[in-house]
Short mmCIF file of C-alpha atoms in Angstrom, two decimals:
data_model
loop_
_atom_site.label_atom_id
_atom_site.label_comp_id
_atom_site.label_asym_id
_atom_site.label_seq_id
_atom_site.Cartn_x
_atom_site.Cartn_y
_atom_site.Cartn_z
CA UNK J 214 212.97 54.45 163.46
CA UNK J 215 215.33 54.47 166.45
CA UNK J 216 213.59 54.58 169.83
CA UNK J 217 216.32 55.42 172.34
CA UNK J 218 214.21 57.37 174.86
CA UNK J 219 210.76 56.37 173.61
CA UNK J 220 208.05 54.21 175.18
CA UNK J 221 207.27 51.53 172.59
CA UNK J 222 203.80 50.03 171.98
CA UNK J 223 202.87 47.09 174.19
CA UNK J 224 201.45 45.05 171.34
CA UNK J 225 202.54 43.31 168.15
CA UNK J 226 201.60 45.47 165.17
CA UNK J 227 201.55 42.37 162.95
CA UNK J 228 198.40 41.26 164.80
CA UNK J 229 196.60 44.56 164.17
CA UNK J 230 194.18 44.80 161.23
CA UNK J 231 192.58 48.03 159.95
CA UNK J 232 189.03 48.93 160.91
CA UNK J 233 189.25 52.72 160.41
CA UNK J 234 190.08 54.77 157.33
CA UNK J 235 191.08 58.34 158.19
CA UNK J 236 191.13 61.27 155.76
CA UNK J 237 193.61 64.00 156.66
CA UNK J 238 196.65 62.59 158.46
CA UNK J 239 197.77 65.83 160.07
CA UNK J 240 199.45 66.48 163.40
CA UNK J 241 196.23 66.78 165.38
CA UNK J 242 194.93 63.42 164.18
CA UNK J 243 198.25 61.78 165.02
CA UNK J 244 198.22 63.33 168.52
CA UNK J 245 194.58 62.55 169.22
CA UNK J 246 192.70 59.67 167.52
CA UNK J 247 195.91 57.75 166.85
CA UNK J 248 197.00 58.29 170.46
CA UNK J 249 193.76 56.97 171.91
CA UNK J 250 193.76 54.02 169.50
CA UNK J 251 197.38 53.22 170.26
CA UNK J 252 196.54 53.17 173.98
CA UNK J 253 193.58 50.87 173.33
CA UNK J 254 195.58 48.43 171.19
CA UNK J 255 198.11 48.13 174.00
CA UNK J 256 195.40 47.51 176.57
CA UNK J 257 193.12 44.93 174.93
CA UNK J 258 194.09 42.31 172.29
CA UNK J 259 190.40 41.90 171.44
CA UNK J 260 190.52 45.44 169.98
CA UNK J 261 193.24 44.65 167.45
CA UNK J 262 190.71 44.90 164.59
CA UNK J 263 190.73 48.70 164.94
CA UNK J 264 194.00 49.73 163.33
CA UNK J 265 193.93 52.87 161.18
CA UNK J 266 194.80 53.46 157.52
CA UNK J 267 195.54 57.08 156.63
CA UNK J 268 194.23 58.57 153.36
CA UNK J 269 196.04 61.65 152.05
CA UNK J 270 194.56 63.53 149.09
CA UNK J 271 196.59 66.67 148.42
CA UNK J 272 199.81 67.17 146.43
CA UNK J 273 201.15 69.05 149.47
CA UNK J 274 200.86 65.84 151.52
CA UNK J 275 203.79 64.24 149.71
CA UNK J 276 206.54 64.96 152.23
CA UNK J 277 204.59 63.56 155.17
CA UNK J 278 203.33 60.65 153.09
CA UNK J 279 206.85 59.63 152.06
CA UNK J 280 208.12 59.95 155.63
CA UNK J 281 205.32 57.85 157.14
CA UNK J 282 205.47 55.30 154.33
CA UNK J 283 209.18 54.82 154.91
CA UNK J 284 208.52 54.31 158.64
CA UNK J 285 205.58 51.91 157.98
CA UNK J 286 203.20 54.35 159.64
CA UNK J 287 205.14 54.56 162.91
CA UNK J 288 206.17 57.89 164.45
CA UNK J 289 207.02 59.41 167.82
CA UNK J 290 204.59 61.53 169.86
CA UNK J 291 206.01 63.76 172.60
CA UNK J 292 203.57 64.77 175.35
CA UNK J 293 204.67 68.10 176.84
CA UNK J 294 203.74 68.69 180.47
CA UNK J 295 203.19 72.16 181.91
CA UNK J 296 205.80 71.29 184.55
CA UNK J 297 208.39 70.48 181.88
CA UNK J 298 208.00 66.73 182.45
CA UNK J 299 207.75 65.37 178.89
CA UNK J 300 207.05 61.80 177.77
CA UNK J 301 207.58 60.35 174.30
CA UNK J 302 205.62 57.43 172.85
CA UNK J 303 206.09 55.38 169.72
CA UNK J 304 202.68 55.28 168.00
CA UNK J 305 201.87 52.07 166.12
CA UNK J 306 198.14 52.37 165.46
CA UNK J 307 198.64 53.89 162.00
CA UNK J 308 199.04 50.71 159.97
CA UNK J 309 199.61 52.34 156.59
CA UNK J 310 199.14 55.50 154.56
CA UNK J 311 197.80 55.89 151.02
CA UNK J 312 198.29 58.97 148.83
CA UNK J 313 195.65 59.83 146.23
CA UNK J 314 198.23 61.31 143.88
CA UNK J 315 199.87 57.87 143.69
CA UNK J 316 197.08 55.32 144.21
CA UNK J 317 193.54 56.76 144.14
CA UNK J 318 191.98 53.34 143.48
CA UNK J 319 193.35 52.01 146.76
CA UNK J 320 191.49 54.71 148.71
CA UNK J 321 188.23 53.92 146.91
CA UNK J 322 188.66 50.22 147.61
CA UNK J 323 189.35 50.92 151.27
CA UNK J 324 186.08 52.84 151.69
CA UNK J 325 184.39 49.78 150.18
CA UNK J 326 186.35 47.25 152.26
CA UNK J 327 184.16 45.26 154.66
CA UNK J 328 186.81 45.50 157.39
CA UNK J 329 186.56 49.30 157.38
CA UNK J 330 183.67 50.24 159.64
CA UNK J 331 184.57 53.85 160.45
CA UNK J 332 185.66 56.59 158.05
CA UNK J 333 187.04 59.37 160.23
CA UNK J 334 188.43 62.72 159.14
CA UNK J 335 190.22 65.91 160.09
CA UNK J 336 189.82 68.11 157.00
CA UNK J 337 189.68 71.53 158.81
CA UNK J 338 186.67 73.73 159.48
CA UNK J 339 186.61 75.01 155.90
CA UNK J 340 186.97 71.56 154.39
CA UNK J 341 183.25 70.80 154.70
CA UNK J 342 182.53 73.38 152.00
CA UNK J 343 179.53 74.92 153.79
CA UNK J 344 178.54 78.50 152.95
CA UNK J 345 179.01 80.55 156.11
CA UNK J 346 175.98 82.77 155.53
CA UNK J 347 173.40 80.32 154.17
CA UNK J 348 174.57 77.14 155.87
CA UNK J 349 174.26 75.32 152.55
CA UNK J 350 176.77 73.14 150.73
CA UNK J 351 178.62 75.04 147.97
CA UNK J 352 178.31 73.22 144.65
CA UNK J 353 180.29 75.94 142.83
CA UNK J 354 183.56 74.62 144.30
CA UNK J 355 185.85 73.56 141.43
CA UNK J 356 186.69 70.18 142.94
CA UNK J 357 183.05 69.46 143.75
CA UNK J 358 181.99 70.32 140.21
CA UNK J 359 184.63 67.94 138.88
CA UNK J 360 183.53 65.10 141.15
CA UNK J 361 179.84 65.50 140.36
CA UNK J 362 180.67 64.91 136.69
CA UNK J 363 183.48 62.37 137.18
CA UNK J 364 182.32 60.03 139.93
CA UNK J 365 184.93 57.35 139.22
CA UNK J 366 187.83 59.80 139.17
CA UNK J 367 187.34 61.96 142.30
CA UNK J 368 189.56 64.67 143.72
CA UNK J 369 187.66 65.74 146.87
CA UNK J 370 186.88 63.83 150.03
CA UNK J 371 183.21 63.99 149.05
CA UNK J 372 183.89 62.30 145.73
CA UNK J 373 186.12 59.63 147.27
CA UNK J 374 183.60 58.74 149.95
CA UNK J 375 180.69 58.73 147.49
CA UNK J 376 182.38 56.40 145.00
CA UNK J 377 183.69 54.19 147.79
CA UNK J 378 180.23 53.89 149.33
CA UNK J 379 178.75 53.10 145.92
CA UNK J 380 181.16 50.17 145.61
CA UNK J 381 180.39 49.17 149.18
CA UNK J 382 176.66 49.16 148.44
CA UNK J 383 177.10 47.23 145.19
CA UNK J 384 179.09 44.55 147.04
CA UNK J 385 176.27 44.18 149.55
CA UNK J 386 178.52 45.22 152.42
CA UNK J 387 176.90 46.90 155.42
CA UNK J 388 177.02 50.49 156.52
CA UNK J 389 179.79 52.68 157.87
CA UNK J 390 180.15 55.55 160.34
CA UNK J 391 181.57 58.88 159.16
CA UNK J 392 183.25 60.36 162.23
CA UNK J 393 184.47 63.94 161.98
CA UNK J 394 187.18 65.06 164.41
CA UNK J 395 187.18 68.73 163.39
CA UNK J 396 186.47 71.73 165.61
CA UNK J 397 182.93 72.55 164.54
CA UNK J 398 179.73 73.08 166.49
CA UNK J 399 177.67 69.94 165.89
CA UNK J 400 180.44 68.64 163.65
CA UNK J 401 178.62 65.40 162.83
CA UNK J 402 175.55 67.33 161.71
CA UNK J 403 177.81 69.52 159.55
CA UNK J 404 179.41 66.44 158.00
CA UNK J 405 175.97 64.95 157.34
CA UNK J 406 174.85 68.18 155.66
CA UNK J 407 177.94 68.27 153.44
CA UNK J 408 178.13 64.62 152.43
CA UNK J 409 174.39 64.03 152.02
CA UNK J 410 174.09 67.20 149.91
CA UNK J 411 176.84 65.90 147.65
CA UNK J 412 175.34 62.39 147.50
CA UNK J 413 171.90 63.72 146.53
CA UNK J 414 173.35 65.91 143.79
CA UNK J 415 175.48 63.11 142.34
CA UNK J 416 173.42 59.98 142.91
CA UNK J 417 169.92 59.92 144.46
CA UNK J 418 170.04 56.14 144.90
CA UNK J 419 173.30 56.38 146.82
CA UNK J 420 171.78 59.12 149.00
CA UNK J 421 168.86 56.85 149.81
CA UNK J 422 171.23 54.02 150.75
CA UNK J 423 173.34 56.34 152.89
CA UNK J 424 170.30 57.60 154.79
CA UNK J 425 169.82 54.07 156.12
CA UNK J 426 173.43 52.84 156.30
CA UNK J 427 175.66 55.78 157.29
CA UNK J 428 175.76 57.53 160.67
CA UNK J 429 177.39 60.87 161.52
CA UNK J 430 178.11 61.14 165.28
CA UNK J 431 178.82 64.54 166.77
CA UNK J 432 182.03 64.78 168.75
CA UNK J 433 184.16 67.21 170.74
CA UNK J 434 187.93 66.96 170.43
CA UNK J 435 190.64 68.72 172.41
CA UNK J 436 194.44 68.65 172.45
CA UNK J 437 196.69 71.59 171.60
CA UNK J 438 199.01 70.34 168.86
CA UNK J 439 201.45 72.75 167.16
CA UNK J 440 202.72 72.38 163.63
CA UNK J 441 206.02 70.48 163.50
CA UNK J 442 208.60 72.73 161.84
CA UNK J 443 211.91 71.44 160.42
CA UNK J 444 213.66 72.85 163.48
CA UNK J 445 211.25 70.89 165.68
CA UNK J 446 212.13 67.65 163.88
CA UNK J 447 215.80 68.21 164.66
CA UNK J 448 215.04 69.24 168.26
CA UNK J 449 212.77 66.27 168.99
CA UNK J 450 215.12 63.73 167.43
CA UNK J 451 218.06 65.06 169.39
CA UNK J 452 216.07 65.07 172.62
CA UNK J 453 214.56 61.60 172.12
CA UNK J 454 217.52 59.86 170.51
CA UNK J 455 215.40 59.08 167.45
CA UNK J 456 215.69 59.56 163.70
CA UNK J 457 211.95 60.13 163.13
CA UNK J 458 211.09 61.97 159.91
CA UNK J 459 207.53 62.68 161.07
CA UNK J 460 207.48 63.38 164.82
CA UNK J 461 204.59 65.12 166.56
CA UNK J 462 204.51 67.00 169.84
CA UNK J 463 201.52 68.22 171.83
CA UNK J 464 200.33 69.08 175.32
CA UNK J 465 199.70 66.28 177.79
CA UNK J 466 196.02 67.28 178.21
CA UNK J 467 193.53 65.40 176.01
CA UNK J 468 189.75 65.06 175.75
CA UNK J 469 187.32 63.37 173.35
CA UNK J 470 183.55 63.23 173.83
CA UNK J 471 181.56 61.34 171.18
CA UNK J 472 177.89 60.80 170.50
CA UNK J 473 177.45 57.03 170.70
CA UNK J 474 175.91 56.55 167.25
CA UNK J 475 177.94 53.99 165.29
CA UNK J 476 176.11 51.83 162.74
CA UNK J 477 178.86 49.24 162.27
CA UNK J 478 180.48 48.94 165.68
CA UNK J 479 183.30 50.95 167.24
CA UNK J 480 186.48 50.61 169.30
CA UNK J 481 186.08 50.45 173.07
CA UNK J 482 187.79 53.84 173.37
CA UNK J 483 186.09 54.43 176.72
CA UNK J 484 188.63 52.00 178.19
CA UNK J 485 191.33 54.63 177.59
CA UNK J 486 189.46 57.77 178.61
CA UNK J 487 187.11 58.70 175.75
CA UNK J 488 183.65 59.72 176.97
CA UNK J 489 180.57 58.51 175.09
CA UNK J 490 177.27 60.33 175.52
CA UNK J 491 173.85 60.81 173.96
CA UNK J 492 174.42 64.55 173.49
CA UNK J 493 177.75 66.36 173.13
CA UNK J 494 176.24 69.85 172.72
CA UNK J 495 177.21 71.20 176.14
CA UNK J 496 180.78 69.90 175.78
CA UNK J 497 181.05 71.38 172.28
CA UNK J 498 179.72 74.74 173.42
CA UNK J 499 182.12 74.91 176.36
CA UNK J 500 185.21 73.95 174.38
CA UNK J 501 184.55 75.97 171.22
CA UNK J 502 183.35 79.06 173.13
CA UNK J 503 186.17 79.08 175.65
CA UNK J 504 189.25 77.35 174.23
CA UNK J 505 188.89 77.92 170.49
CA UNK J 506 187.32 81.36 170.77
CA UNK J 507 190.04 82.45 173.21
CA UNK J 508 192.70 81.16 170.82
CA UNK J 509 191.18 83.32 168.07
CA UNK J 510 190.86 86.30 170.43
CA UNK J 511 194.51 86.26 171.52
CA UNK J 512 196.01 85.33 168.16
CA UNK J 513 195.67 88.54 166.12
CA UNK J 514 196.66 91.16 168.74
CA UNK J 515 199.53 88.90 169.86
CA UNK J 516 200.77 88.45 166.30
CA UNK J 517 200.54 92.19 165.57
CA UNK J 518 202.41 92.85 168.82
CA UNK J 519 205.30 90.85 167.40
CA UNK J 520 204.79 87.62 169.33
CA UNK J 521 205.13 84.40 167.34
CA UNK J 522 204.70 81.83 170.15
CA UNK J 523 201.53 81.45 172.23
CA UNK J 524 203.39 80.84 175.50
CA UNK J 525 205.36 84.08 175.05
CA UNK J 526 202.14 86.01 174.49
CA UNK J 527 200.51 84.33 177.50
CA UNK J 528 203.31 85.56 179.73
CA UNK J 529 202.35 89.15 178.80
CA UNK J 530 199.96 90.34 181.53
CA UNK J 531 198.01 92.43 179.00
CA UNK J 532 197.17 89.41 176.86
CA UNK J 533 196.28 87.32 179.92
CA UNK J 534 193.98 90.07 181.27
CA UNK J 535 192.30 90.37 177.86
CA UNK J 536 191.69 86.62 177.65
CA UNK J 537 190.44 86.38 181.25
CA UNK J 538 187.98 89.24 180.77
CA UNK J 539 186.73 87.64 177.56
CA UNK J 540 186.19 84.27 179.23
CA UNK J 541 184.57 85.68 182.38
CA UNK J 542 182.48 88.55 181.04
CA UNK J 543 181.67 87.67 177.44
CA UNK J 544 181.52 83.88 177.32
CA UNK J 545 180.73 82.40 180.75
CA UNK J 546 177.12 83.75 180.81
CA UNK J 547 176.42 81.64 177.70
CA UNK J 548 178.26 78.45 178.66
CA UNK J 549 176.52 76.03 181.02
CA UNK J 550 179.04 73.58 182.47
CA UNK J 551 178.46 70.00 181.24
CA UNK J 552 178.50 67.01 183.57
CA UNK J 553 180.65 67.48 186.66
CA UNK J 554 182.98 70.05 185.11
CA UNK J 555 183.83 73.08 187.26
CA UNK J 556 183.88 75.98 184.79
CA UNK J 557 186.19 78.15 186.91
CA UNK J 558 188.72 75.33 187.12
CA UNK J 559 188.33 74.68 183.39
CA UNK J 560 189.11 78.33 182.56
CA UNK J 561 192.09 78.39 184.90
CA UNK J 562 193.40 75.23 183.28
CA UNK J 563 193.06 76.86 179.84
CA UNK J 564 195.26 79.77 180.91
CA UNK J 565 197.83 77.27 182.15
CA UNK J 566 197.64 75.24 178.93
CA UNK J 567 198.02 78.31 176.71
CA UNK J 568 201.15 79.32 178.61
CA UNK J 569 202.77 75.86 178.48
CA UNK J 570 206.43 76.57 177.66
CA UNK J 571 207.07 72.98 176.57
CA UNK J 572 204.33 73.12 173.91
CA UNK J 573 205.13 76.67 172.74
CA UNK J 574 202.45 76.66 170.05
CA UNK J 575 202.72 78.91 166.98
CA UNK J 576 200.47 81.98 166.88
CA UNK J 577 200.50 81.75 163.08
CA UNK J 578 198.72 78.40 163.43
CA UNK J 579 195.97 80.07 165.46
CA UNK J 580 195.66 82.90 162.92
CA UNK J 581 195.42 80.45 160.01
CA UNK J 582 192.05 80.33 158.21
CA UNK J 583 190.27 82.86 160.40
CA UNK J 584 187.55 83.15 157.76
CA UNK J 585 186.43 79.62 158.73
CA UNK J 586 186.98 80.05 162.48
CA UNK J 587 185.02 83.24 163.15
CA UNK J 588 181.64 81.74 162.12
CA UNK J 589 182.20 78.78 164.43
CA UNK J 590 183.98 80.24 167.46
CA UNK J 591 183.07 83.93 167.62
CA UNK J 592 179.87 84.87 165.81
CA UNK J 593 177.32 82.68 167.68
CA UNK J 594 178.12 84.31 171.03
CA UNK J 595 178.56 87.76 169.50
CA UNK J 596 175.03 87.53 168.04
CA UNK J 597 173.67 86.75 171.52
CA UNK J 598 175.66 89.59 173.09
CA UNK J 599 174.27 92.12 170.60
CA UNK J 600 170.74 90.81 171.15
CA UNK J 601 171.08 91.03 174.93
CA UNK J 602 172.72 94.46 175.01
CA UNK J 603 176.04 93.28 176.45
CA UNK J 604 179.35 95.14 176.48
CA UNK J 605 180.82 94.69 172.99
CA UNK J 606 184.25 96.21 173.63
CA UNK J 607 186.39 93.10 173.32
CA UNK J 608 184.47 91.70 170.35
CA UNK J 609 184.66 95.00 168.44
CA UNK J 610 188.40 95.20 169.11
CA UNK J 611 188.91 91.61 167.90
CA UNK J 612 187.19 92.23 164.58
CA UNK J 613 189.05 95.53 164.12
CA UNK J 614 192.40 93.85 164.78
CA UNK J 615 191.47 90.98 162.43
CA UNK J 616 190.85 93.52 159.66
CA UNK J 617 194.21 95.17 160.33
CA UNK J 618 195.93 91.78 160.18
CA UNK J 619 194.30 90.90 156.84
CA UNK J 620 194.63 94.30 155.19
CA UNK J 621 198.01 95.75 156.12
CA UNK J 622 200.32 92.70 156.55
CA UNK J 623 202.61 94.59 158.94
CA UNK J 624 202.87 94.21 162.72
CA UNK J 625 203.43 96.92 165.33
CA UNK J 626 207.18 96.56 164.90
CA UNK J 627 207.09 97.07 161.14
CA UNK J 628 207.71 93.40 160.34
CA UNK J 629 205.91 92.27 157.21
CA UNK J 630 204.00 88.98 156.97
CA UNK J 631 201.60 87.22 154.63
CA UNK J 632 198.29 86.03 156.14
CA UNK J 633 197.31 82.44 155.39
CA UNK J 634 193.62 82.40 154.45
CA UNK J 635 192.91 79.60 151.94
CA UNK J 636 189.11 80.02 151.89
CA UNK J 637 188.73 83.76 151.14
CA UNK J 638 186.25 84.45 148.35
CA UNK J 639 186.69 87.10 145.67
CA UNK J 640 184.13 89.28 147.47
CA UNK J 641 185.99 88.83 150.77
CA UNK J 642 189.20 90.06 149.16
CA UNK J 643 187.43 93.14 147.78
CA UNK J 644 186.00 93.97 151.22
CA UNK J 645 189.43 93.60 152.82
CA UNK J 646 191.00 95.92 150.25
CA UNK J 647 188.42 98.66 150.84
CA UNK J 648 189.67 101.70 152.73
CA UNK J 649 186.31 102.03 154.46
CA UNK J 650 186.57 99.90 157.64
CA UNK J 651 182.82 99.36 157.72
CA UNK J 652 182.90 97.47 154.42
CA UNK J 653 184.89 94.77 156.22
CA UNK J 654 181.84 94.01 158.37
CA UNK J 655 180.19 92.39 155.33
CA UNK J 656 182.90 89.69 155.22
CA UNK J 657 181.49 86.20 154.64
CA UNK J 658 182.79 85.09 158.06
CA UNK J 659 180.32 87.44 159.76
CA UNK J 660 177.28 86.34 157.71
CA UNK J 661 174.02 86.09 159.62
CA UNK J 662 174.99 88.77 162.17
CA UNK J 663 174.10 92.37 161.34
CA UNK J 664 177.16 94.07 162.79
CA UNK J 665 176.33 97.37 161.09
CA UNK J 666 172.90 97.29 162.70
CA UNK J 667 174.36 97.68 166.19
CA UNK J 668 175.25 101.33 166.78
CA UNK J 669 177.28 100.42 169.89
CA UNK J 670 179.33 97.82 168.02
CA UNK J 671 179.84 100.14 165.04
CA UNK J 672 181.08 103.05 167.18
CA UNK J 673 183.54 100.84 169.05
CA UNK J 674 184.74 99.10 165.90
CA UNK J 675 185.33 102.37 164.02
CA UNK J 676 187.28 103.79 166.95
CA UNK J 677 189.43 100.67 167.36
CA UNK J 678 190.12 100.45 163.61
CA UNK J 679 191.43 104.02 163.68
CA UNK J 680 193.40 103.60 166.93
CA UNK J 681 195.10 100.37 165.80
CA UNK J 682 196.38 102.13 162.68
CA UNK J 683 197.48 105.21 164.63
CA UNK J 684 198.84 103.68 167.84
CA UNK J 685 199.28 99.96 167.21
CA UNK J 686 197.36 96.89 168.31
CA UNK J 687 198.87 96.60 171.80
CA UNK J 688 198.66 100.31 172.68
CA UNK J 689 194.99 100.14 171.76
CA UNK J 690 194.52 96.97 173.81
CA UNK J 691 196.06 98.64 176.87
CA UNK J 692 193.20 101.15 176.91
CA UNK J 693 190.67 98.28 176.88
CA UNK J 694 192.06 96.26 179.79
#
């Protein structure tokens, strides 16, 4: 990979050995955990035992796998400043990638390798296979059913980790930390629920071993990282003087707060800005309730208005006013500021980050998999608002516009689109197809919150559902702000 205008790593990759196996080598992981690790490797030679191996499971991973394999795991990361001052780094912390479709045994052996002391993952909110209403692990999943009956030939992350840990146990090797880097409230607890449920169903002895030898730290992660489109690859290579087949770009802001609960040691990430704490709850609540919830709030009306880039939408005063009101009136009363963070400054910074012209994130990325995002980002605070008799205007509008997005597939300008919702159930699809807007309120994403039981919410929602169809999403929004 050419590196004409790129800052190269200040260490010899040949001296780096793997200590982390990561499932899900997407853009966010490569802009976040790999970035921090790359910084650490360049800072302290004593940390060179913490290189990362990437594990890729899906057939759709082939293009990225081939590109990274050809480049020996190296790629360029462009940090986009709000002031237009960008910086590009060559990331060397990803030592290698392995693709399950080509070499599944290698992944199993890596989980069992004594040098691997952390198994980290970014498998998306829906990837943990937890029922949104009951909070229980879903054993009816086709891949899970396969893995329960074919432990030595897995297809899911649960099956791979289980078989790898079994081999690790049988070799007499010590424990490992499973570190989730996904946007979930109490994400480590969610990972524990998912993996331990699978272990108990497949192998009680393994579950007993894991109880004593596997830890699941909670963490809070933050860095806006758009998808890299083919046009972005061309743009970044031209700008940077590179020929990178797998570049990533992201904002220059970054944050990672981790519960310090690692059974087999960990990198000294605090040396490069990671914060370790005994309890990440307040940080999680702030970030998920303000950043992620605001992303969800702005995504559907912006998309239906015809916007396709977040920065374009955030230069529309109507969208900005909607987001500000949501943050100030609906969320701030339920978000205590952690540590020394000034919440007003944090919110102002979010508005600035969302409008970053250099990042220019895709609204379609924010709309993706709403069925998994609503239970995490929206419903916990909405339940409190209903219970406390708060103004439900913005929340009712959001759910009405989400229904319109899922049901009609046409924006205010008449442009057709296809929503991307990989985790919709059969029942969800039936509720979306119904012509009665109130049926939509039984969607699995809203489980645990009786939306129909609130007369105020129901009246607002019915009105907004009608107005969005008659007048359009943005005309309806104008009446709200």
